[in-house]
Structures are given as structure tokens and as C-alpha cells.
Coordinates of C-alpha atoms in Angstrom, one line a residue:
Chain A
M1 CA 42.0 232.3 143.5
S2 CA 40.0 229.3 142.5
F3 CA 40.7 227.3 145.7
M4 CA 38.5 229.6 147.8
L5 CA 35.8 228.0 150.0
Y6 CA 32.3 228.9 148.9
N7 CA 30.4 226.7 151.4
N8 CA 29.5 229.5 153.8
K9 CA 26.0 230.8 153.7
I10 CA 25.5 234.0 155.7
A11 CA 22.4 236.1 156.0
L12 CA 22.3 239.6 157.2
V13 CA 19.0 240.5 158.6
D14 CA 18.5 244.3 159.1
C15 CA 15.3 246.1 160.4
N16 CA 13.9 248.7 158.1
S17 CA 14.0 252.2 159.8
F18 CA 14.2 250.3 163.1
Y19 CA 13.4 253.2 165.5
V20 CA 10.6 254.5 163.3
S21 CA 9.1 251.1 162.9
C22 CA 9.1 250.7 166.7
E23 CA 7.2 254.0 167.1
R24 CA 4.7 252.8 164.3
L25 CA 4.0 249.5 166.2
F26 CA 1.5 251.0 168.7
N27 CA 0.6 254.1 166.7
P28 CA -0.9 253.2 163.3
S29 CA -1.8 256.8 162.7
I30 CA 1.8 257.6 161.6
N31 CA 2.0 254.4 159.3
K32 CA 2.0 256.0 156.0
K33 CA 3.3 259.5 157.1
P34 CA 6.8 260.8 157.1
V35 CA 8.3 260.1 160.5
V36 CA 11.8 261.0 162.1
V37 CA 13.3 260.0 165.3
L38 CA 15.7 262.5 166.9
S39 CA 18.9 261.7 168.9
S40 CA 19.1 262.4 172.7
N41 CA 18.1 265.9 173.4
D42 CA 16.5 266.2 170.0
G43 CA 19.9 266.9 168.3
C44 CA 20.0 265.0 165.1
V45 CA 17.9 262.8 162.9
I46 CA 18.7 259.1 163.6
S47 CA 16.1 257.2 161.9
R48 CA 13.7 258.2 159.0
S49 CA 10.7 256.5 157.4
T50 CA 10.9 256.0 153.7
E51 CA 8.4 259.0 153.2
A52 CA 10.8 261.2 155.3
K53 CA 13.8 260.0 153.1
I54 CA 11.9 261.1 149.9
L55 CA 11.4 264.5 151.4
G56 CA 15.3 264.8 151.3
I57 CA 15.8 264.7 155.1
K58 CA 19.3 263.2 155.5
M59 CA 20.5 260.7 158.1
G60 CA 22.5 262.5 161.0
E61 CA 21.2 265.9 160.0
P62 CA 20.8 268.4 163.0
Y63 CA 17.1 268.9 163.7
F64 CA 17.3 272.8 163.2
K65 CA 18.4 272.2 159.6
V66 CA 15.3 270.1 158.7
K67 CA 12.8 272.1 160.9
K68 CA 11.4 273.8 157.8
I69 CA 10.8 270.6 155.9
V70 CA 9.3 269.1 159.1
K71 CA 6.9 272.0 159.5
E72 CA 5.9 272.3 155.9
N73 CA 5.2 268.5 155.4
D74 CA 3.8 267.7 158.7
V75 CA 6.7 265.2 159.5
K76 CA 6.0 263.4 162.8
T77 CA 9.0 263.7 165.0
F78 CA 9.8 261.6 168.0
S79 CA 12.5 261.6 170.6
T80 CA 14.5 258.5 171.2
N81 CA 12.7 256.0 173.5
F82 CA 15.6 253.5 174.0
S83 CA 13.8 251.3 176.6
L84 CA 11.1 250.6 173.9
Y85 CA 13.6 250.0 171.1
G86 CA 15.7 247.8 173.4
D87 CA 12.7 245.7 174.2
I88 CA 11.6 245.4 170.6
S89 CA 15.2 244.6 169.5
R90 CA 15.4 241.7 172.0
R91 CA 12.2 240.3 170.6
V92 CA 13.5 240.5 167.0
M93 CA 16.7 238.7 168.0
K94 CA 14.8 236.0 169.9
T95 CA 12.7 235.4 166.8
L96 CA 15.7 235.2 164.6
K97 CA 17.5 232.8 166.9
Q98 CA 15.0 229.9 166.1
F99 CA 16.0 230.1 162.4
S100 CA 19.7 229.5 163.2
P101 CA 21.5 228.9 166.5
Q102 CA 24.6 230.3 165.0
M103 CA 23.9 234.0 165.2
E104 CA 25.9 237.2 165.7
I105 CA 23.8 240.2 166.9
Y106 CA 25.7 243.0 165.2
S107 CA 23.8 246.0 166.5
I108 CA 20.4 247.0 168.0
D109 CA 18.7 246.2 164.6
E110 CA 21.1 243.9 162.7
A111 CA 22.1 240.3 163.0
F112 CA 24.1 237.7 160.9
L113 CA 22.7 234.3 160.7
D114 CA 24.7 231.3 159.6
L115 CA 22.4 229.3 157.1
S116 CA 25.2 227.1 155.8
S117 CA 23.1 223.9 156.6
L118 CA 20.6 224.9 154.0
K119 CA 20.6 224.1 150.4
N120 CA 21.1 227.0 148.2
E121 CA 17.9 226.6 146.2
N122 CA 16.0 226.8 149.5
L123 CA 17.8 230.0 150.8
L124 CA 15.5 232.5 149.1
E125 CA 12.3 230.8 150.4
H126 CA 13.8 230.5 153.9
G127 CA 14.8 234.3 153.8
Y128 CA 11.1 235.2 153.0
K129 CA 10.0 232.9 155.9
I130 CA 12.4 234.6 158.4
R131 CA 11.0 238.1 157.1
E132 CA 7.5 237.1 157.3
T133 CA 7.9 235.6 160.9
V134 CA 9.7 238.7 162.3
L135 CA 7.0 241.0 160.9
K136 CA 4.2 238.9 162.3
W137 CA 5.6 238.2 165.7
T138 CA 7.3 241.6 166.5
G139 CA 5.6 243.9 163.8
I140 CA 9.1 245.0 162.5
P141 CA 9.7 244.9 158.8
T142 CA 13.3 243.7 157.7
S143 CA 15.5 243.3 154.7
I144 CA 17.7 240.3 154.3
G145 CA 20.8 239.7 152.3
I146 CA 22.3 236.3 151.8
A147 CA 25.8 235.6 150.5
T148 CA 29.1 233.6 151.1
T149 CA 30.7 236.2 153.4
K150 CA 29.8 238.8 155.8
T151 CA 30.9 241.7 153.5
L152 CA 28.8 240.4 150.5
S153 CA 25.7 239.7 152.7
K154 CA 25.8 243.4 153.8
A155 CA 26.1 244.4 150.2
A156 CA 23.2 241.9 149.4
N157 CA 21.2 243.6 152.2
Y158 CA 21.9 247.0 150.7
I159 CA 20.4 246.0 147.5
A160 CA 17.4 244.4 149.1
K161 CA 16.7 247.6 150.8
K162 CA 17.2 249.8 147.7
E163 CA 15.1 247.5 145.3
K164 CA 12.6 246.9 148.1
S165 CA 12.6 243.3 147.3
G166 CA 13.0 242.3 150.9
V167 CA 15.3 239.4 150.3
I168 CA 18.3 239.0 147.9
N169 CA 20.5 236.0 147.6
L170 CA 23.8 236.6 145.9
I171 CA 25.1 232.9 146.2
N172 CA 25.8 231.6 142.5
S173 CA 24.0 234.7 141.3
K174 CA 25.0 235.6 137.8
K175 CA 24.2 239.3 138.5
I176 CA 26.6 239.6 141.3
D177 CA 29.2 241.7 139.4
N178 CA 26.5 243.8 137.9
L179 CA 24.9 244.5 141.3
L180 CA 28.4 245.2 142.9
S181 CA 29.1 248.0 140.3
G182 CA 25.9 249.7 141.4
I183 CA 27.4 250.0 145.0
K184 CA 29.3 252.9 145.7
I185 CA 32.6 252.3 147.5
N186 CA 31.6 254.3 150.6
E187 CA 28.7 252.0 151.0
V188 CA 30.8 249.0 151.3
W189 CA 31.1 247.4 154.8
G190 CA 34.3 248.3 156.5
V191 CA 35.2 251.1 154.2
G192 CA 35.3 254.2 156.3
R193 CA 35.6 257.9 155.3
Q194 CA 39.4 257.9 155.0
L195 CA 39.7 254.9 153.1
T196 CA 36.8 256.0 150.8
K197 CA 38.9 259.3 149.8
F198 CA 41.8 257.1 149.3
Y199 CA 40.1 254.6 147.0
I200 CA 38.4 257.3 145.0
K201 CA 41.7 259.0 144.4
N202 CA 43.0 255.6 143.0
G203 CA 40.0 255.1 140.7
I204 CA 38.2 252.6 142.9
N205 CA 34.6 253.9 142.8
T206 CA 32.5 250.9 143.4
A207 CA 32.3 247.5 145.3
Y208 CA 33.0 245.9 141.9
D209 CA 36.1 248.0 141.4
L210 CA 37.5 246.9 144.8
K211 CA 36.8 243.2 144.1
N212 CA 38.9 243.3 141.0
I213 CA 41.9 245.4 142.3
H214 CA 45.1 243.4 142.5
N215 CA 45.9 241.8 145.8
S216 CA 49.4 242.9 146.1
W217 CA 48.3 246.5 145.4
I218 CA 45.8 246.3 148.2
K219 CA 48.3 244.8 150.7
K220 CA 50.7 247.4 149.8
N221 CA 48.6 250.3 150.1
T222 CA 46.1 249.6 152.8
S223 CA 45.9 247.9 156.1
V224 CA 45.1 244.3 156.6
F225 CA 41.5 245.3 156.9
G226 CA 41.5 246.7 153.3
S227 CA 42.7 243.4 151.8
R228 CA 40.2 241.5 153.9
T229 CA 37.3 243.6 152.5
A230 CA 38.5 242.8 149.0
M231 CA 38.9 239.2 149.5
E232 CA 35.4 239.0 151.2
L233 CA 33.9 240.8 148.1
R234 CA 35.4 237.9 146.1
G235 CA 33.6 235.5 148.2
L236 CA 36.4 234.3 150.4
S237 CA 35.2 234.4 154.1
C238 CA 37.7 236.3 156.2
V239 CA 35.6 237.6 158.9
S240 CA 33.7 235.0 160.9
L241 CA 30.6 235.0 162.8
E242 CA 31.1 236.0 166.6
P243 CA 28.1 234.5 168.3
R244 CA 29.4 235.3 171.8
E245 CA 28.3 238.4 173.2
E246 CA 31.6 240.2 173.8
K247 CA 31.9 242.6 176.5
R248 CA 32.4 246.2 175.6
K249 CA 35.9 247.6 175.4
N250 CA 34.7 251.2 176.0
C251 CA 31.7 253.0 177.2
S252 CA 30.9 256.6 176.2
V253 CA 28.1 258.8 177.2
S254 CA 27.5 262.2 175.7
R255 CA 24.6 264.5 175.3
S256 CA 23.8 267.7 173.3
F257 CA 22.5 270.5 175.6
G258 CA 19.0 271.4 175.4
R259 CA 20.3 275.2 175.3
K260 CA 23.8 276.6 175.1
V261 CA 25.7 276.2 178.4
T262 CA 28.5 278.7 179.3
T263 CA 29.6 278.0 183.0
L264 CA 31.9 275.4 184.4
D265 CA 29.4 274.7 187.0
E266 CA 26.8 273.4 184.5
L267 CA 29.5 271.5 182.5
S268 CA 30.5 269.9 185.6
E269 CA 27.0 268.8 186.4
A270 CA 26.6 267.3 183.1
I271 CA 29.9 265.5 183.3
T272 CA 29.1 264.2 186.7
T273 CA 25.8 262.8 185.4
H274 CA 27.5 261.1 182.3
C275 CA 30.1 259.6 184.6
L276 CA 27.3 258.2 186.9
N277 CA 25.5 256.6 183.9
A278 CA 28.5 255.1 182.4
A279 CA 29.9 253.9 185.7
E280 CA 26.6 252.2 186.5
K281 CA 26.7 250.4 183.1
I282 CA 30.3 249.2 183.4
R283 CA 29.6 247.9 187.1
L284 CA 26.6 246.0 185.7
D285 CA 29.1 244.2 183.3
G286 CA 31.5 243.8 186.1
Q287 CA 34.1 245.9 184.5
T288 CA 36.9 248.5 185.5
V289 CA 38.1 251.5 183.8
K290 CA 41.8 252.4 182.7
K291 CA 41.4 255.7 180.9
I292 CA 38.9 258.4 180.9
T293 CA 38.4 260.9 178.0
V294 CA 36.5 264.3 178.8
Y295 CA 35.4 266.4 175.9
I296 CA 33.5 269.6 175.3
R297 CA 32.6 271.5 172.2
T298 CA 30.6 274.4 170.8
S299 CA 28.1 273.9 167.8
P300 CA 30.2 273.3 164.8
F301 CA 27.8 275.6 163.0
Q302 CA 29.0 278.4 165.1
I303 CA 30.7 281.3 163.4
K304 CA 34.3 280.6 163.0
N305 CA 36.1 282.4 165.9
N306 CA 33.4 281.3 168.4
Y307 CA 34.1 277.6 167.7
Y308 CA 36.1 275.8 170.4
A309 CA 36.5 272.1 171.0
N310 CA 38.9 270.1 173.3
S311 CA 39.3 266.9 175.0
K312 CA 41.5 265.5 177.7
D313 CA 42.8 261.9 178.3
I314 CA 43.2 260.9 181.8
D315 CA 45.1 257.6 182.6
L316 CA 44.1 256.2 185.8
P317 CA 46.9 254.9 188.2
I318 CA 44.6 252.2 189.3
R319 CA 41.6 250.6 187.5
T320 CA 38.3 251.4 189.0
N321 CA 34.6 251.5 188.7
D322 CA 34.1 253.6 191.6
S323 CA 31.7 256.5 190.6
I324 CA 33.2 258.9 193.0
M325 CA 36.8 258.3 191.8
L326 CA 35.8 258.6 188.2
I327 CA 33.9 261.7 188.7
K328 CA 36.6 263.3 190.5
Q329 CA 39.2 262.5 187.8
A330 CA 36.8 263.5 185.0
L331 CA 36.2 266.9 186.6
D332 CA 39.9 267.5 187.0
G333 CA 40.2 266.9 183.2
L334 CA 37.2 269.3 182.5
K335 CA 38.9 272.1 184.4
I336 CA 42.0 271.8 182.2
I337 CA 40.1 272.2 179.0
Y338 CA 37.3 274.5 179.9
K339 CA 37.6 278.0 178.5
K340 CA 35.4 280.9 179.6
G341 CA 33.3 282.9 177.1
Y342 CA 32.1 280.0 174.7
R343 CA 28.6 278.7 174.3
Y344 CA 29.0 274.9 174.7
Q345 CA 26.6 272.7 172.9
K346 CA 27.9 269.2 173.8
T347 CA 29.9 267.4 176.5
G348 CA 30.7 263.8 176.9
I349 CA 33.0 261.3 178.5
V350 CA 34.5 258.0 177.3
F351 CA 35.7 255.2 179.6
S352 CA 38.2 253.0 177.9
G353 CA 40.6 250.1 178.4
L354 CA 37.7 248.3 180.2
K355 CA 38.5 244.9 181.7
N356 CA 36.8 242.4 183.9
A357 CA 36.8 243.7 187.6
D358 CA 38.4 240.5 188.7
T359 CA 41.6 241.0 186.8
Y360 CA 44.4 242.0 189.2
N361 CA 43.7 245.3 190.5
K362 CA 46.3 246.6 192.8
N363 CA 49.7 248.1 192.3
L364 CA 52.5 249.9 194.1
F365 CA 50.3 253.1 194.3
S366 CA 47.3 251.3 195.6
E367 CA 46.1 252.7 198.9
V368 CA 45.2 250.2 201.5
N369 CA 42.1 252.3 202.0
N370 CA 38.4 251.6 202.4
D371 CA 38.1 249.7 199.1
E372 CA 35.6 247.2 200.3
K373 CA 33.4 249.9 201.9
R374 CA 33.5 251.7 198.6
I375 CA 32.5 248.5 196.6
K376 CA 29.7 248.0 199.1
L377 CA 28.5 251.8 198.6
M378 CA 28.4 251.4 194.8
K379 CA 26.4 248.1 195.1
A380 CA 24.0 249.8 197.4
I381 CA 23.6 252.7 194.8
D382 CA 23.1 250.3 191.9
H383 CA 20.6 248.3 193.8
T384 CA 18.6 251.3 195.0
N385 CA 18.5 252.7 191.4
I386 CA 17.6 249.4 189.8
K387 CA 14.7 249.3 192.3
Y388 CA 13.5 253.0 192.5
G389 CA 14.7 254.2 189.1
R390 CA 17.8 255.9 187.7
N391 CA 19.1 258.8 189.8
A392 CA 17.1 257.7 192.9
L393 CA 20.6 257.8 194.6
S394 CA 23.1 260.1 193.1
V395 CA 26.1 262.2 194.2
A396 CA 25.4 265.9 195.2
Q397 CA 27.6 267.1 192.3
A398 CA 25.1 265.9 189.7
R399 CA 22.3 268.1 191.2
L400 CA 18.7 267.6 190.8
K401 CA 17.6 270.2 188.5
K402 CA 19.6 269.4 185.4
E403 CA 18.5 272.5 183.7
W404 CA 20.9 271.9 180.7
N405 CA 19.0 268.8 180.0
I406 CA 15.7 269.6 178.2
K407 CA 15.4 266.2 176.6
K408 CA 12.6 264.3 174.9
Q409 CA 10.2 266.8 173.8
H410 CA 8.5 264.3 171.6
D411 CA 8.8 261.3 173.6
S412 CA 6.0 258.7 172.8
K413 CA 6.1 257.5 176.4
I414 CA 5.5 253.8 175.6
D415 CA 7.5 251.2 177.2
T416 CA 6.6 247.5 176.4
S417 CA 8.9 246.3 179.4
C418 CA 7.6 248.6 181.9
F419 CA 4.1 248.3 183.8
D420 CA 3.7 252.1 184.2
F421 CA 4.1 252.9 180.4
L422 CA 2.4 250.0 178.6
P423 CA 0.8 250.7 175.2
T424 CA -3.0 251.2 175.5
V425 CA -5.8 250.3 173.3
K426 CA -9.4 251.5 173.1
I427 CA -12.7 249.8 173.0
A428 CA -14.7 251.3 170.1
Chain B
M1 CA 18.6 237.5 183.2
K2 CA 16.5 236.2 186.0
V3 CA 17.4 233.0 187.5
L4 CA 14.8 231.4 189.7
L5 CA 16.5 229.2 192.5
P6 CA 14.9 226.1 193.5
F7 CA 13.3 226.3 197.0
H8 CA 14.3 223.5 199.4
L9 CA 11.6 222.5 201.9
N10 CA 13.7 221.0 204.7
K11 CA 16.8 221.5 206.5
V12 CA 19.1 218.5 206.6
G13 CA 18.7 217.0 210.0
A14 CA 19.7 213.9 211.9
G15 CA 16.3 212.3 212.0
F16 CA 14.1 210.7 209.4
P17 CA 14.0 213.0 206.4
S18 CA 10.8 214.2 205.2
P19 CA 9.7 212.3 202.1
A20 CA 8.7 215.5 200.5
T21 CA 12.2 216.9 200.0
D22 CA 12.7 214.8 196.8
Y23 CA 10.2 217.2 195.3
V24 CA 12.1 220.5 194.9
E25 CA 9.6 223.2 194.7
D26 CA 9.8 226.0 192.1
D27 CA 8.4 229.4 192.8
I28 CA 5.1 229.7 190.9
N29 CA 5.8 231.6 187.7
L30 CA 2.8 233.3 186.2
N31 CA 4.9 234.4 183.1
A32 CA 5.6 230.7 182.1
H33 CA 2.0 229.9 182.4
L34 CA 0.4 232.9 180.7
I35 CA 3.1 233.6 177.9
K36 CA 3.6 230.8 175.5
N37 CA 5.7 232.8 173.0
I38 CA 7.9 235.4 174.6
P39 CA 9.1 237.5 171.6
S40 CA 5.6 237.8 170.1
T41 CA 3.6 238.4 173.3
F42 CA 2.8 242.0 174.5
L43 CA 1.1 243.4 177.5
I44 CA -1.4 246.1 176.5
R45 CA -3.7 248.2 178.9
V46 CA -7.4 248.9 178.0
Q47 CA -8.3 252.5 178.1
G48 CA -11.8 253.9 178.1
K49 CA -15.1 252.1 177.8
S50 CA -15.6 248.4 178.7
M51 CA -16.8 245.5 176.5
N52 CA -18.8 243.7 179.1
K53 CA -20.0 240.8 177.0
V54 CA -16.5 239.9 176.1
G55 CA -15.2 240.5 179.6
V56 CA -12.9 243.3 178.9
H57 CA -13.0 246.3 181.1
N58 CA -11.4 249.7 181.5
D59 CA -8.0 249.5 182.9
D60 CA -7.6 245.7 182.4
L61 CA -4.3 244.3 181.2
L62 CA -4.5 242.3 178.0
I63 CA -2.0 239.5 177.1
V64 CA -1.7 239.6 173.3
D65 CA 0.2 237.2 171.2
R66 CA 1.0 238.4 167.7
S67 CA 2.0 235.0 166.4
L68 CA -1.3 233.5 166.7
N69 CA -4.2 233.4 164.0
P70 CA -7.6 234.3 165.2
K71 CA -10.2 231.7 165.5
N72 CA -14.1 232.3 165.4
F73 CA -14.9 234.4 168.4
S74 CA -11.3 235.3 169.3
T75 CA -10.8 238.6 171.0
V76 CA -8.4 240.6 169.1
I77 CA -6.6 243.9 168.7
A78 CA -7.1 245.4 165.3
N79 CA -5.9 248.5 163.5
V80 CA -9.2 250.2 162.5
N81 CA -9.0 253.7 161.2
E82 CA -5.5 254.2 162.2
E83 CA -6.2 253.2 165.8
L84 CA -5.6 250.0 167.9
V85 CA -8.9 248.8 169.3
V86 CA -10.4 245.7 171.0
K87 CA -12.7 243.6 168.8
T88 CA -14.3 240.2 168.5
F89 CA -13.4 238.2 165.4
I90 CA -16.2 236.3 163.7
K91 CA -16.3 233.9 160.8
E92 CA -19.5 233.5 158.9
N93 CA -20.0 231.9 155.5
N94 CA -16.4 232.0 154.6
Q95 CA -16.2 235.7 155.4
S96 CA -14.5 237.4 158.4
F97 CA -15.9 240.2 160.5
L98 CA -14.9 242.3 163.6
T99 CA -17.6 243.3 165.9
S100 CA -17.8 245.0 169.3
G101 CA -19.8 242.2 170.9
S102 CA -23.2 243.5 170.0
K103 CA -25.5 241.9 167.5
E104 CA -26.3 244.9 165.6
I105 CA -25.6 244.7 161.9
K106 CA -24.0 248.4 161.8
D107 CA -21.5 247.2 164.4
K108 CA -20.0 244.5 161.8
I109 CA -17.0 245.3 159.9
N110 CA -16.5 243.0 156.9
L111 CA -12.8 242.3 156.8
T112 CA -13.1 240.9 153.2
E113 CA -14.3 244.2 152.0
N114 CA -12.1 246.5 154.2
L115 CA -8.6 245.2 153.4
E116 CA -6.9 247.9 155.1
I117 CA -7.9 246.7 158.4
V118 CA -5.4 244.4 159.9
I119 CA -5.4 242.2 163.0
W120 CA -2.6 243.3 165.3
G121 CA -2.7 240.4 167.6
V122 CA -4.9 237.9 169.4
V123 CA -5.8 238.5 173.1
T124 CA -4.9 235.2 175.1
Y125 CA -5.7 236.3 178.6
V126 CA -7.4 239.4 180.3
I127 CA -6.0 240.4 183.7
H128 CA -8.7 242.3 185.7
A129 CA -8.3 243.7 189.2
V130 CA -11.3 243.1 191.6

């Protein structure tokens, strides 16, 4: 495949241990200590400092499993503080934007930059400049991988993180095959759990193996995504940068309970709250919902016969973003899957099939009811909640106590975008 | 995103139009004036004692720009002994120091000798309630 285009130069900038780095920004006392950030309701480890990684704390591990390590090593733990992480993320992205107007924000802590206008010999230096600027302006350390395709830039980034070199440029690198054979197949961008199993069964263990597999074999045995990944590893760009911010296609809210929950009443309360949060988000984006999924489950670590998990999809006859309609449907679904006698640990909802609210909305089954009044009511709720804080106005079903929700025991309570929770300094 | 709408002074009428309507007035925007570099600028609140000589008092709001390098006598935020504190940055005979605004020698921290001390950001404005 010698006709391929090698002109693309793509950098993937990824923040190191992003949530931990945000917590460290205003709290230098934890700079050299092991630190972890826990998911909502202090369920699982979702960010680890290098020191915490060395102690053997794994990504995604439930907190109770690492509690012993945490105690014995004085690991500093934090609950998520997403308003802080969101603000710092926006700052990082704004800083990156000046280095390339062609940029795709890939996640809260990652962005692809198109650096095709630069000469190859200047790329490494440019990478270091980006890294230095982001660190100085925002206080967040990053790693940067530069290559001819998105998949390769992900791989380069992986190596930069592993070698702690900060910046790696794979373009025209003689070491590229050598480096790719050091990347396990499950670490390759776009290779999920199922595909990993399949590849390993067929003797494809590294990124290098996948790069060299015959095209016709890949096309025959995997989906179009499989062959795309292989071609990208060879340097043929198949996945282009998406600079536009795409609207979400689905919206999910879930939470692990602070304690085990058994009654339908409490589950209903949680589902109602989740629906309210998700409905507010999609209304802000001007979207409507076609399908609701409700799910509940006990702890997967529960002894076998006490484990129960189930979900229910509800197809809505008419798209809506009306909280009251959505809650009603979701609670109907919950009643169908709820079983007495289990200690539930988690429940959540997914709104899917999201589309712009202005898409044609009515059909044969539409009632000619008080649509306009309802839209006004939802607007009033959203405005009130933006002004006076979430849950200032809610529906009675969500209740006020939320006993199931004992979240954020280790919250740092700093918010760089809110006057009431600004970081503080002392005069010494 | 916040969009500030231009504010028109006059209604369109039949008579002689006000010559001032050509000057569309923007709402005054303190952010635009006080914040030069948005991604690198943070608001930080002072807690505890005051630093009267420098004009920084308890509960003041500091506008801090991380992208700037300190000049002689800049008010800065620094990481000293694992804590963020307000200090004055001083340059003397090619050496840099941090002080608390007093002239006492023991108050001076020599940055060239204490490399673990880093400047977190430079204070550009102090907002003080009166």
C-alpha cells in the first residue's frame, strides 16, 4: 500500500491523571502523595496519581476493595468535583486551541490537534511548547503523541505516558514497529473487550501484529471498524478530526447508592431524580427523547443467589423532553423490573434516540393537550434551577431527603467557576 | 455562552434623531477589563491575616494570572511548605526572593536556594470590599 497519504500530522494531547491533577492544583500538600478520586457516591476509583498506581490500585476498582491499601499507605481520597474538573478542562481546551484552530475535543481531558501545517522537524519542539504552556497556564501536566493518524497518535501518547517522556513523535520514526510491538492489543484505540478476545485467539497480541495482518483477513473476520484500525496503524488516515461539537445521541445518569436500598419507594425516588437531571441536560441542548432505559442491580460482589440485575426499554410514542412525562414512563418501567427481597446497589436511566426538539414532533397519537403550557413550565423550572441551584424546583416524587444518596464524603469543595467556593490562599 | 446585546439609546421617532444613536453602547464589562488571559486567570480568596503594606486584606478577591512571569515587587501566589500563600516577589543582585512585605531579613526566602518553592501565579488585581 505504497500510495497512502502520509501528510497528516495529528497530535493527541492527554492530561495526566486529570482529576487528581485538578485536586492538586489548589492543594500542594498532596503533590507527592498517592491520591485517588472516587466516582459518584464514592463507588469506584476513577483517577489515580502515579504514586497510587505504584501501590497497585487499579483503575475502576471498587473503593471497598482498595480501602486496606488506602489506610495502610495514607492514600488521599477525593470525591468527584465535576464543576471544578469541567472548568479546568475548558481552560486546558482554550489553551490548546491557540496551537491549532483545527481541534477535536475528544473527552474531558483529551483533544486531537491538527498540526499538518508544521514541518516534521519542528513537531517535537512544538509538542514541548504546547505541554509547557498548558502546564504554566492551567497547572495541568499533559502527555502528547504525534503521528499521521488518530490511532497512531493514541499509541504515541500511550508510549509518551509510559516512558514519561512527555512528547513522542512517531512520524518518520524508525522505531515505530519496535514501539508498536510493545503495545498490547487491548491498549489499541478502538479495540474493545470482545475484539481483544477474538484477536488474541487468532494470535494477534500487539499493535504491531494487527498492523501486519492481511487486509482481506481483517475485512472477512471483523467489522469495518476492525480494518479501519489496522489501516490507521499502517499510517493511512481513516478517521478524520471532528472539530464540530456534536450533540449527544444519548444521555445517561446513574448512581451507586450510599447504602443498600430495598424498597420500590426509594428506587422510585432515585429514578425520579435521575430523570430530572437528565431531562434538564437535554432541554439545555434543545433535544427530545425517543427511548428510555431503566435499570437496577444489586452489587456484583453479592453472593450468587442474591444477585439480581434487570433493565427495561420503553419506546415513547411521541418524543418529549417533559420531565413529568419522562418520569412517569420511567417509573412504569421500574415497576416491571423491580423484585422484592434484593439489596439494590445501583440504578440508572438512559435517554436515547435524542434529536433536536424542532424536528417534527407530532403524530396520529399526539394529544392536542396543553403542550405549550408544559413547555413553559419546563422553561420556568430550568430557569429557576439555574438561578437558585439544582433542585430548587423539583417534582414531589423526587423528595427532599434523598437518604439513598450519601455522596461526596471526601469532597474538596473548591469550584473555580463559583464565587461561593473559590480556592483560598493564606498570608504567611 | 453569554452574549451581550448592544444597548440602543433611542427609539426610532419621526423627529430629528439623536446624534448619539450612532454610538451603540455596550454594557460595561468588568471581566474584559480585568482578565487579559481567560484560560490562565483564576479568582482566589484571601483567608486569614492581612498584608497591609501590599494592600491585600482578609476576604479580598485576588485576580491571579498564571501565564505571567513575576517582575520586581510583583504580588504573587507561591507554593511554600506545601501551602499556597501570598508573597511579594523581589529581585536583588541577580537573586530572587519572596517576602511578606516587611524589611526583616528573616522574612526573606531566597528562591535560588529553595528550588522546591514555585511561583503559582502573579496577582494582577485585588478586589476589596469597603
